[in-house]
Amino acid sequence: KQIIQVINPNTSLAMTETIGAAARAVAAENTEIIAVCPAQGVPSIEGHFDEAIAAIGVLEQIKAGREQGVSGHVIACFGDPGLLAARELAQGPVVGIAEAAMHMATLVATRFSIVTTLPRTLIIARHLLQQYGFEHHCAALHAIDLPVLALEDGSGKAQEKVRQRCIQSIREDGCGAIVLGCGGMADLAQELTRELGVPVIDGVTAAVKMVESLLALGLSTSKHGDLDYPIRKKLSGQFERLN
Ligand SMILES: NC(=O)NC1=NC(=O)NC1=O
């Protein structure tokens, strides 16, 4: 059995459950999924400030996962917070859900649109498109203008807004696929793909399969150069636990 640690960088237990269930639904027979979230941090990630806080929790979970002998890691927040720092710390592969979903979308469509939560997180998705080299593949970015945790309030309101936005995007954007821009939307992709007849891609499941692929190919994070383990130094105060 190989273990893939799926990290929800926010501290919402309900969203961690949603993410873990989506990951388990696609995991291979020989893959065990461990879904975790930081004990301390931010209940939802909706901007640069939240991301900076969440990144520390991601690093703590990466360290814990390494000590538990996990084979690979997924960062299950659409901003991929702490991704490169996590790759320095990790021995195994680390894949973020934004990069995973974007990569998968480019394999099935020439253009994809992104449907995410609050408008202020759109810039984060734009920055990732630039960083990953997918700017020219993204037709449009949309926000449902609801907070991240509206996806966990049980009303179904956020889910319906995602559905409506996907329908409008398919009609208007000239995109062949949709990328869901939040870890909390992980459970919507299969149903929306069926109903809309267009690939609607969730990054949690995409990232789990990409980590499995990397492991199957014997590929781990390169330790040659800038993703080598962090330079040893004495971390102080609350950061001692990251030593
Ligand atoms: N764009 C987003 O909604 N990002 C996210 N914030 C979270 O707390 N989880 C996400 O995936």
Coordinates of N, CA, C and O in Angstrom, one line a residue, residues 113 142 165-178 192 196-200:
S113 N -12.2 27.3 -18.7 CA -12.6 28.4 -17.9 C -12.5 27.9 -16.4 O -12.5 26.7 -16.2
H142 N -14.2 33.0 -13.5 CA -15.5 33.5 -12.9 C -15.5 33.1 -11.4 O -14.9 32.1 -11.0
R165 N -23.1 28.9 -13.2 CA -21.9 29.6 -13.7 C -21.3 28.7 -14.8 O -20.8 29.2 -15.8
C166 N -21.2 27.4 -14.5 CA -20.6 26.5 -15.5 C -21.5 26.5 -16.8 O -20.9 26.6 -17.9
I167 N -22.8 26.5 -16.7 CA -23.7 26.5 -17.8 C -23.4 27.8 -18.6 O -23.2 27.8 -19.9
Q168 N -23.4 28.9 -17.9 CA -23.2 30.2 -18.6 C -21.8 30.2 -19.3 O -21.6 30.7 -20.4
S169 N -20.8 29.7 -18.6 CA -19.4 29.7 -19.1 C -19.3 28.9 -20.4 O -18.6 29.3 -21.3
I170 N -19.9 27.7 -20.4 CA -19.9 26.9 -21.5 C -20.5 27.6 -22.7 O -20.1 27.5 -23.9
R171 N -21.6 28.3 -22.4 CA -22.3 29.0 -23.5 C -21.5 30.2 -24.0 O -21.5 30.4 -25.2
E172 N -20.9 30.9 -23.2 CA -20.3 32.2 -23.5 C -18.8 32.2 -23.8 O -18.3 33.1 -24.5
D173 N -18.0 31.3 -23.1 CA -16.6 31.5 -23.1 C -15.8 30.9 -24.3 O -14.6 31.2 -24.5
G174 N -16.4 30.0 -25.0 CA -15.7 29.3 -26.0 C -14.7 28.4 -25.4 O -13.5 28.2 -25.9
C175 N -15.0 27.9 -24.2 CA -14.1 26.9 -23.5 C -14.6 25.5 -23.8 O -15.8 25.3 -23.9
G176 N -13.7 24.5 -23.7 CA -14.1 23.1 -23.9 C -14.2 22.4 -22.6 O -14.7 21.3 -22.6
A177 N -13.7 23.0 -21.6 CA -13.7 22.4 -20.2 C -13.8 23.4 -19.2 O -13.5 24.6 -19.4
I178 N -14.2 23.0 -18.0 CA -14.3 23.9 -16.8 C -13.4 23.3 -15.7 O -13.4 22.1 -15.5
L192 N -21.6 17.2 -12.6 CA -21.7 18.3 -13.6 C -21.2 17.9 -15.0 O -21.7 18.3 -16.0
L196 N -23.7 18.4 -17.9 CA -23.4 19.5 -18.9 C -22.8 18.9 -20.2 O -22.6 19.6 -21.2
G197 N -22.3 17.7 -20.1 CA -21.7 17.1 -21.3 C -20.4 17.7 -21.7 O -20.0 17.7 -22.8
V198 N -19.7 18.3 -20.7 CA -18.4 18.9 -20.9 C -17.5 18.5 -19.7 O -18.0 18.4 -18.6
P199 N -16.2 18.3 -20.0 CA -15.4 17.9 -18.9 C -15.3 19.1 -17.8 O -14.9 20.2 -18.1
V200 N -15.9 18.8 -16.6 CA -15.8 19.7 -15.5 C -14.8 19.0 -14.5 O -15.0 17.9 -14.0

